[in-house]
Amino acid sequence: MNFGILGAGSWGIAFGNLLRDNSQNVLIWGRRKEYVNEVNQTKRTPYLKNIRVNVPLTHDLNEFLNFTDILVIAVPVQFIREVFEKIKQFEHKIFLILNLSKGIEIKTQKRVSEIVSEFFNVPYSVLSGPSHAEEVASKIPTAVTLAGEHYEFLQKIISNDYFRVYISNDVVGVEIAGALKNVMAIAAGILDGLGGWDNSKAALMTRALYEMIKFGQYFGAKKETFFGLAGVGDLMVTCNSKHSRNRKLGELIVKEKDLSKILTNSKMVAEGMYTVKAVVDFSKKVGIEMPISNEVYEILYNGKDPKLSMLELMNRPLKNEWYI
């Protein structure tokens, strides 16, 4: 079985190493030729320090597609469509797609499964949960959720003694949980930048989970999915971890107050900054109340004072805790 991984960033390489540990054939496609050549030569990547890269990389998309049976998506969501447009120019033998990316496309407000369906007529699955690439690459025990078609087949291939895969039949819930937790992690980072208070962080994460569930249920997602690894599990790690790009972005916006400057100085993609645009636009259009997401958007894109956002969230009309 040949796994072709689209994306040579930290998660693509960590997952490639995982599959090699499981004796699978793997090839990773990278966008930048110079980077691909460097990694192939040194067996190292700047995204994962002190980790040996055990998988070959290629910049040649035709070579990649001739190799690939199972396509693994590990590129930022906003670039998936662009890569798929290139892929459709080539012959390929892809019979199954596994998505690792977490986010919602800004211009269409579509989930990854919906983008995939525009280009491929093959079974689709999504893998999500608390799985920072840095720790997976270091073989730290990790558990995730896999939802979609052929999930039992994939579960057996991917699982090993440091990476445990649970299965679900809720693709929509797993995708939305993975996308929205990135937005909430930015909020957590903003809170850390303001002071990192324990009471406030606990309240934020709890209400963030509620907001994620409410948004997901609009699309038919199951509430219990959000109480599992793809939901609360990923939310906990992303809101608290030193590895979290989204949490770090929130922390930096409090200090720098200039999103463009932060992005210029950063090599990593924080998916939440894109997802929040899609979430806020869609929620306003259909009337879903998303107070935390709205404030993250205002802080990132309209320069709102984070302290004012916190004050306004605390002074919203009083209500019952749960009504979903």
Short mmCIF file of C-alpha atoms in Angstrom, two decimals:
data_model
loop_
_atom_site.label_atom_id
_atom_site.label_comp_id
_atom_site.label_asym_id
_atom_site.label_seq_id
_atom_site.Cartn_x
_atom_site.Cartn_y
_atom_site.Cartn_z
CA MET A 1 0.00 0.00 0.00
CA ASN A 2 1.46 3.35 -1.05
CA PHE A 3 0.66 6.44 1.01
CA GLY A 4 1.28 9.77 -0.70
CA ILE A 5 1.30 12.72 1.70
CA LEU A 6 0.52 16.17 0.32
CA GLY A 7 2.49 18.58 2.46
CA ALA A 8 6.03 18.47 3.82
CA GLY A 9 5.47 20.53 6.94
CA SER A 10 5.71 19.30 10.52
CA TRP A 11 2.53 17.20 10.49
CA GLY A 12 3.09 15.70 7.04
CA ILE A 13 6.59 14.55 8.01
CA ALA A 14 5.56 13.35 11.48
CA PHE A 15 2.72 11.31 9.97
CA GLY A 16 5.03 9.98 7.28
CA ASN A 17 7.48 8.77 9.92
CA LEU A 18 4.58 7.15 11.77
CA LEU A 19 3.50 5.24 8.67
CA ARG A 20 7.09 4.13 8.04
CA ASP A 21 7.24 2.83 11.62
CA ASN A 22 4.20 0.76 10.62
CA SER A 23 6.07 -0.65 7.59
CA GLN A 24 4.03 1.30 5.01
CA ASN A 25 5.41 2.71 1.76
CA VAL A 26 5.37 6.52 1.93
CA LEU A 27 6.26 9.45 -0.32
CA ILE A 28 5.79 13.11 0.65
CA TRP A 29 5.16 15.91 -1.85
CA GLY A 30 6.61 19.32 -1.01
CA ARG A 31 5.87 22.60 -2.74
CA ARG A 32 9.38 24.12 -2.54
CA LYS A 33 12.07 22.31 -4.53
CA GLU A 34 14.97 23.72 -2.49
CA TYR A 35 13.38 22.58 0.77
CA VAL A 36 12.64 19.11 -0.62
CA ASN A 37 16.24 18.68 -1.77
CA GLU A 38 17.59 19.87 1.58
CA VAL A 39 15.43 17.46 3.59
CA ASN A 40 16.28 14.54 1.31
CA GLN A 41 19.97 15.30 1.72
CA THR A 42 20.13 16.05 5.46
CA LYS A 43 17.22 13.89 6.70
CA ARG A 44 16.28 16.86 8.87
CA THR A 45 13.58 19.55 8.78
CA PRO A 46 13.57 22.90 10.61
CA TYR A 47 9.94 22.24 11.56
CA LEU A 48 10.86 19.25 13.74
CA LYS A 49 14.17 19.77 15.48
CA ASN A 50 16.19 16.69 16.46
CA ILE A 51 13.87 14.41 14.46
CA ARG A 52 15.24 12.27 11.64
CA VAL A 53 13.09 12.29 8.50
CA ASN A 54 12.67 8.65 7.47
CA VAL A 55 10.54 9.32 4.39
CA PRO A 56 11.62 10.44 0.89
CA LEU A 57 10.28 13.74 -0.44
CA THR A 58 9.56 14.82 -4.00
CA HIS A 59 8.71 18.08 -5.73
CA ASP A 60 7.53 16.25 -8.86
CA LEU A 61 3.74 15.96 -8.71
CA ASN A 62 3.60 13.43 -11.54
CA GLU A 63 6.08 11.15 -9.74
CA PHE A 64 4.06 11.58 -6.55
CA LEU A 65 0.76 10.64 -8.22
CA ASN A 66 2.24 7.63 -10.02
CA PHE A 67 3.28 6.34 -6.59
CA THR A 68 0.15 7.16 -4.57
CA ASP A 69 -2.70 4.77 -3.75
CA ILE A 70 -3.95 6.52 -0.60
CA LEU A 71 -3.73 10.31 -0.68
CA VAL A 72 -3.07 12.00 2.68
CA ILE A 73 -3.87 15.72 2.90
CA ALA A 74 -1.47 17.63 5.14
CA VAL A 75 -1.39 21.08 3.53
CA PRO A 76 -3.09 24.18 5.01
CA VAL A 77 -6.79 24.21 4.15
CA GLN A 78 -6.60 27.48 2.21
CA PHE A 79 -4.17 25.86 -0.27
CA ILE A 80 -5.96 22.53 -0.78
CA ARG A 81 -8.01 23.71 -3.76
CA GLU A 82 -4.91 25.12 -5.47
CA VAL A 83 -3.07 21.80 -5.13
CA PHE A 84 -6.10 19.82 -6.31
CA GLU A 85 -6.31 22.00 -9.43
CA LYS A 86 -2.77 20.90 -10.24
CA ILE A 87 -3.50 17.24 -9.48
CA LYS A 88 -6.46 17.06 -11.87
CA GLN A 89 -4.07 17.72 -14.77
CA PHE A 90 -2.42 14.33 -14.18
CA GLU A 91 -3.42 10.69 -14.37
CA HIS A 92 -3.59 9.07 -10.94
CA LYS A 93 -4.63 5.85 -9.18
CA ILE A 94 -5.87 7.33 -5.88
CA PHE A 95 -8.59 5.13 -4.38
CA LEU A 96 -8.88 6.61 -0.88
CA ILE A 97 -8.29 10.03 0.71
CA LEU A 98 -7.31 10.66 4.33
CA ASN A 99 -7.42 14.24 5.57
CA LEU A 100 -5.20 15.55 8.38
CA SER A 101 -5.85 19.28 7.82
CA LYS A 102 -8.11 21.29 10.12
CA GLY A 103 -9.97 24.33 8.90
CA ILE A 104 -12.68 25.84 6.72
CA GLU A 105 -12.04 27.43 3.32
CA ILE A 106 -12.60 31.19 3.51
CA LYS A 107 -13.93 31.95 0.04
CA THR A 108 -16.45 29.09 -0.07
CA GLN A 109 -16.98 28.39 3.66
CA LYS A 110 -16.59 24.70 2.83
CA ARG A 111 -15.13 21.90 4.94
CA VAL A 112 -12.33 19.78 3.52
CA SER A 113 -14.66 16.89 2.67
CA GLU A 114 -16.75 19.26 0.54
CA ILE A 115 -13.67 20.52 -1.31
CA VAL A 116 -12.51 16.94 -1.90
CA SER A 117 -15.89 15.96 -3.38
CA GLU A 118 -15.48 18.60 -6.10
CA PHE A 119 -12.33 16.90 -7.41
CA PHE A 120 -12.49 13.22 -6.44
CA ASN A 121 -15.09 10.47 -6.43
CA VAL A 122 -13.33 8.20 -3.92
CA PRO A 123 -13.92 7.30 -0.24
CA TYR A 124 -12.88 9.96 2.28
CA SER A 125 -11.84 9.88 5.93
CA VAL A 126 -10.61 12.50 8.38
CA LEU A 127 -8.16 12.05 11.26
CA SER A 128 -8.25 14.57 14.11
CA GLY A 129 -7.59 14.98 17.81
CA PRO A 130 -4.90 16.18 20.24
CA SER A 131 -1.89 15.34 18.10
CA HIS A 132 0.83 17.97 17.95
CA ALA A 133 3.34 16.92 15.31
CA GLU A 134 6.28 17.58 17.62
CA GLU A 135 5.07 14.93 20.08
CA VAL A 136 3.94 12.39 17.49
CA ALA A 137 7.35 12.66 15.83
CA SER A 138 8.94 12.02 19.23
CA LYS A 139 6.71 8.94 19.67
CA ILE A 140 4.86 10.37 22.66
CA PRO A 141 1.65 8.35 23.34
CA THR A 142 -1.18 9.97 21.40
CA ALA A 143 -4.85 9.13 20.77
CA VAL A 144 -7.01 10.48 17.94
CA THR A 145 -10.36 10.05 16.20
CA LEU A 146 -10.83 8.75 12.66
CA ALA A 147 -14.16 9.26 10.88
CA GLY A 148 -15.32 8.38 7.39
CA GLU A 149 -15.23 5.50 4.95
CA HIS A 150 -12.97 2.43 5.37
CA TYR A 151 -12.14 3.65 8.87
CA GLU A 152 -11.58 0.16 10.28
CA PHE A 153 -9.07 -0.58 7.53
CA LEU A 154 -7.22 2.69 8.19
CA GLN A 155 -7.45 2.27 11.96
CA LYS A 156 -5.45 -0.97 11.79
CA ILE A 157 -2.82 0.44 9.43
CA ILE A 158 -2.23 3.67 11.37
CA SER A 159 -2.40 2.49 15.00
CA ASN A 160 0.73 1.38 16.85
CA ASP A 161 2.14 1.39 20.38
CA TYR A 162 2.43 5.19 20.52
CA PHE A 163 -0.46 6.24 18.25
CA ARG A 164 -3.95 4.93 19.10
CA VAL A 165 -6.85 5.50 16.69
CA TYR A 166 -10.51 5.47 17.74
CA ILE A 167 -13.21 5.40 15.06
CA SER A 168 -16.34 7.50 14.57
CA ASN A 169 -19.06 7.80 11.94
CA ASP A 170 -19.41 11.58 12.35
CA VAL A 171 -17.27 13.15 9.62
CA VAL A 172 -19.02 16.52 9.93
CA GLY A 173 -18.51 16.69 13.69
CA VAL A 174 -14.84 15.69 13.53
CA GLU A 175 -14.13 18.24 10.79
CA ILE A 176 -15.94 21.11 12.51
CA ALA A 177 -14.44 20.34 15.92
CA GLY A 178 -10.95 20.35 14.42
CA ALA A 179 -11.54 23.62 12.59
CA LEU A 180 -13.20 25.59 15.39
CA LYS A 181 -10.83 24.57 18.17
CA ASN A 182 -8.16 26.56 16.31
CA VAL A 183 -10.27 29.70 16.61
CA MET A 184 -10.81 29.04 20.31
CA ALA A 185 -7.08 28.48 20.81
CA ILE A 186 -6.43 31.98 19.48
CA ALA A 187 -8.87 33.24 22.12
CA ALA A 188 -6.99 31.24 24.76
CA GLY A 189 -3.72 32.76 23.59
CA ILE A 190 -5.19 36.25 23.81
CA LEU A 191 -6.19 35.46 27.38
CA ASP A 192 -2.67 34.20 28.10
CA GLY A 193 -1.30 37.44 26.71
CA LEU A 194 -3.53 39.43 29.03
CA GLY A 195 -2.58 37.49 32.14
CA GLY A 196 -3.32 33.80 31.76
CA TRP A 197 -5.71 33.55 34.69
CA ASP A 198 -6.90 30.03 35.59
CA ASN A 199 -10.55 30.92 36.27
CA SER A 200 -10.83 32.85 33.03
CA LYS A 201 -9.16 30.11 30.97
CA ALA A 202 -11.47 27.44 32.35
CA ALA A 203 -14.53 29.58 31.62
CA LEU A 204 -13.31 30.38 28.12
CA MET A 205 -12.65 26.76 27.19
CA THR A 206 -16.00 25.60 28.54
CA ARG A 207 -17.95 28.25 26.66
CA ALA A 208 -15.78 27.65 23.59
CA LEU A 209 -16.87 24.00 23.61
CA TYR A 210 -20.49 25.12 23.77
CA GLU A 211 -19.94 27.43 20.79
CA MET A 212 -18.29 24.63 18.80
CA ILE A 213 -21.21 22.28 19.49
CA LYS A 214 -23.77 24.89 18.52
CA PHE A 215 -22.06 25.55 15.20
CA GLY A 216 -21.60 21.85 14.50
CA GLN A 217 -25.19 20.93 15.22
CA TYR A 218 -26.35 23.38 12.57
CA PHE A 219 -24.69 21.05 10.04
CA GLY A 220 -25.99 17.87 11.67
CA ALA A 221 -22.91 17.02 13.73
CA LYS A 222 -23.39 14.81 16.78
CA LYS A 223 -22.99 16.50 20.16
CA GLU A 224 -21.09 13.53 21.62
CA THR A 225 -18.32 13.97 19.02
CA PHE A 226 -17.38 17.26 20.67
CA PHE A 227 -16.96 15.54 24.04
CA GLY A 228 -14.39 13.16 22.56
CA LEU A 229 -10.81 13.40 21.33
CA ALA A 230 -11.68 15.43 18.23
CA GLY A 231 -13.51 18.00 20.35
CA VAL A 232 -12.66 18.59 23.98
CA GLY A 233 -9.42 16.60 23.68
CA ASP A 234 -8.05 18.74 20.87
CA LEU A 235 -9.47 21.90 22.45
CA MET A 236 -7.60 21.24 25.70
CA VAL A 237 -4.22 20.64 24.09
CA THR A 238 -4.48 23.48 21.57
CA CYS A 239 -5.57 26.04 24.15
CA ASN A 240 -2.74 25.16 26.54
CA SER A 241 0.24 23.76 24.66
CA LYS A 242 3.53 25.50 23.99
CA HIS A 243 3.41 23.82 20.55
CA SER A 244 0.08 25.43 19.58
CA ARG A 245 0.51 27.89 16.71
CA ASN A 246 -2.98 29.26 17.20
CA ARG A 247 -2.54 29.86 20.92
CA LYS A 248 0.80 31.54 20.20
CA LEU A 249 -0.82 33.80 17.61
CA GLY A 250 -3.35 34.98 20.19
CA GLU A 251 -0.60 35.66 22.69
CA LEU A 252 1.41 37.62 20.12
CA ILE A 253 -1.51 39.77 18.98
CA VAL A 254 -1.82 41.13 22.52
CA LYS A 255 1.87 42.07 22.56
CA GLU A 256 2.43 43.14 18.95
CA LYS A 257 -1.08 44.43 18.06
CA ASP A 258 -0.15 44.03 14.37
CA LEU A 259 -1.26 40.86 12.59
CA SER A 260 0.67 41.58 9.39
CA LYS A 261 3.93 41.97 11.34
CA ILE A 262 3.35 38.70 13.19
CA LEU A 263 2.70 36.83 9.95
CA THR A 264 5.81 38.29 8.34
CA ASN A 265 7.96 36.96 11.17
CA SER A 266 6.30 33.53 11.43
CA LYS A 267 7.10 30.43 9.36
CA MET A 268 4.16 28.41 10.68
CA VAL A 269 0.51 28.56 9.60
CA ALA A 270 -2.12 29.25 12.26
CA GLU A 271 -5.27 27.86 10.59
CA GLY A 272 -7.58 29.56 13.09
CA MET A 273 -6.92 33.03 11.69
CA TYR A 274 -8.44 31.92 8.37
CA THR A 275 -11.16 29.72 9.81
CA VAL A 276 -12.51 32.54 11.99
CA LYS A 277 -13.30 34.56 8.87
CA ALA A 278 -15.34 31.74 7.37
CA VAL A 279 -17.07 30.97 10.68
CA VAL A 280 -18.03 34.57 11.43
CA ASP A 281 -19.28 35.23 7.89
CA PHE A 282 -21.37 32.06 7.84
CA SER A 283 -22.74 32.38 11.38
CA LYS A 284 -23.92 35.93 10.73
CA LYS A 285 -25.56 34.85 7.49
CA VAL A 286 -27.59 32.06 9.12
CA GLY A 287 -28.05 33.58 12.59
CA ILE A 288 -25.83 31.37 14.78
CA GLU A 289 -24.64 33.24 17.87
CA MET A 290 -20.83 32.90 18.10
CA PRO A 291 -19.64 35.49 20.64
CA ILE A 292 -16.10 34.17 21.19
CA SER A 293 -15.44 33.73 17.47
CA ASN A 294 -16.77 37.22 16.80
CA GLU A 295 -14.41 38.78 19.33
CA VAL A 296 -11.41 36.87 17.95
CA TYR A 297 -12.27 38.21 14.51
CA GLU A 298 -12.60 41.78 15.78
CA ILE A 299 -9.25 41.61 17.59
CA LEU A 300 -7.37 40.08 14.65
CA TYR A 301 -8.83 42.05 11.77
CA ASN A 302 -10.28 45.25 13.21
CA GLY A 303 -7.72 45.94 15.91
CA LYS A 304 -10.17 45.77 18.80
CA ASP A 305 -8.68 46.07 22.28
CA PRO A 306 -8.62 42.53 23.80
CA LYS A 307 -9.49 43.96 27.22
CA LEU A 308 -12.64 45.51 25.76
CA SER A 309 -13.55 42.19 24.13
CA MET A 310 -13.21 40.40 27.46
CA LEU A 311 -15.33 43.03 29.20
CA GLU A 312 -18.07 42.79 26.57
CA LEU A 313 -18.12 38.99 26.76
CA MET A 314 -18.53 39.18 30.54
CA ASN A 315 -21.37 41.70 30.23
CA ARG A 316 -23.47 39.84 27.68
CA PRO A 317 -27.11 39.18 28.71
CA LEU A 318 -27.33 36.54 31.47
CA LYS A 319 -28.76 33.15 30.47
CA ASN A 320 -28.95 29.42 31.23
CA GLU A 321 -25.65 27.58 30.86
CA TRP A 322 -26.81 24.98 28.29
CA TYR A 323 -29.78 25.10 25.97
CA ILE A 324 -28.80 22.78 23.13
#
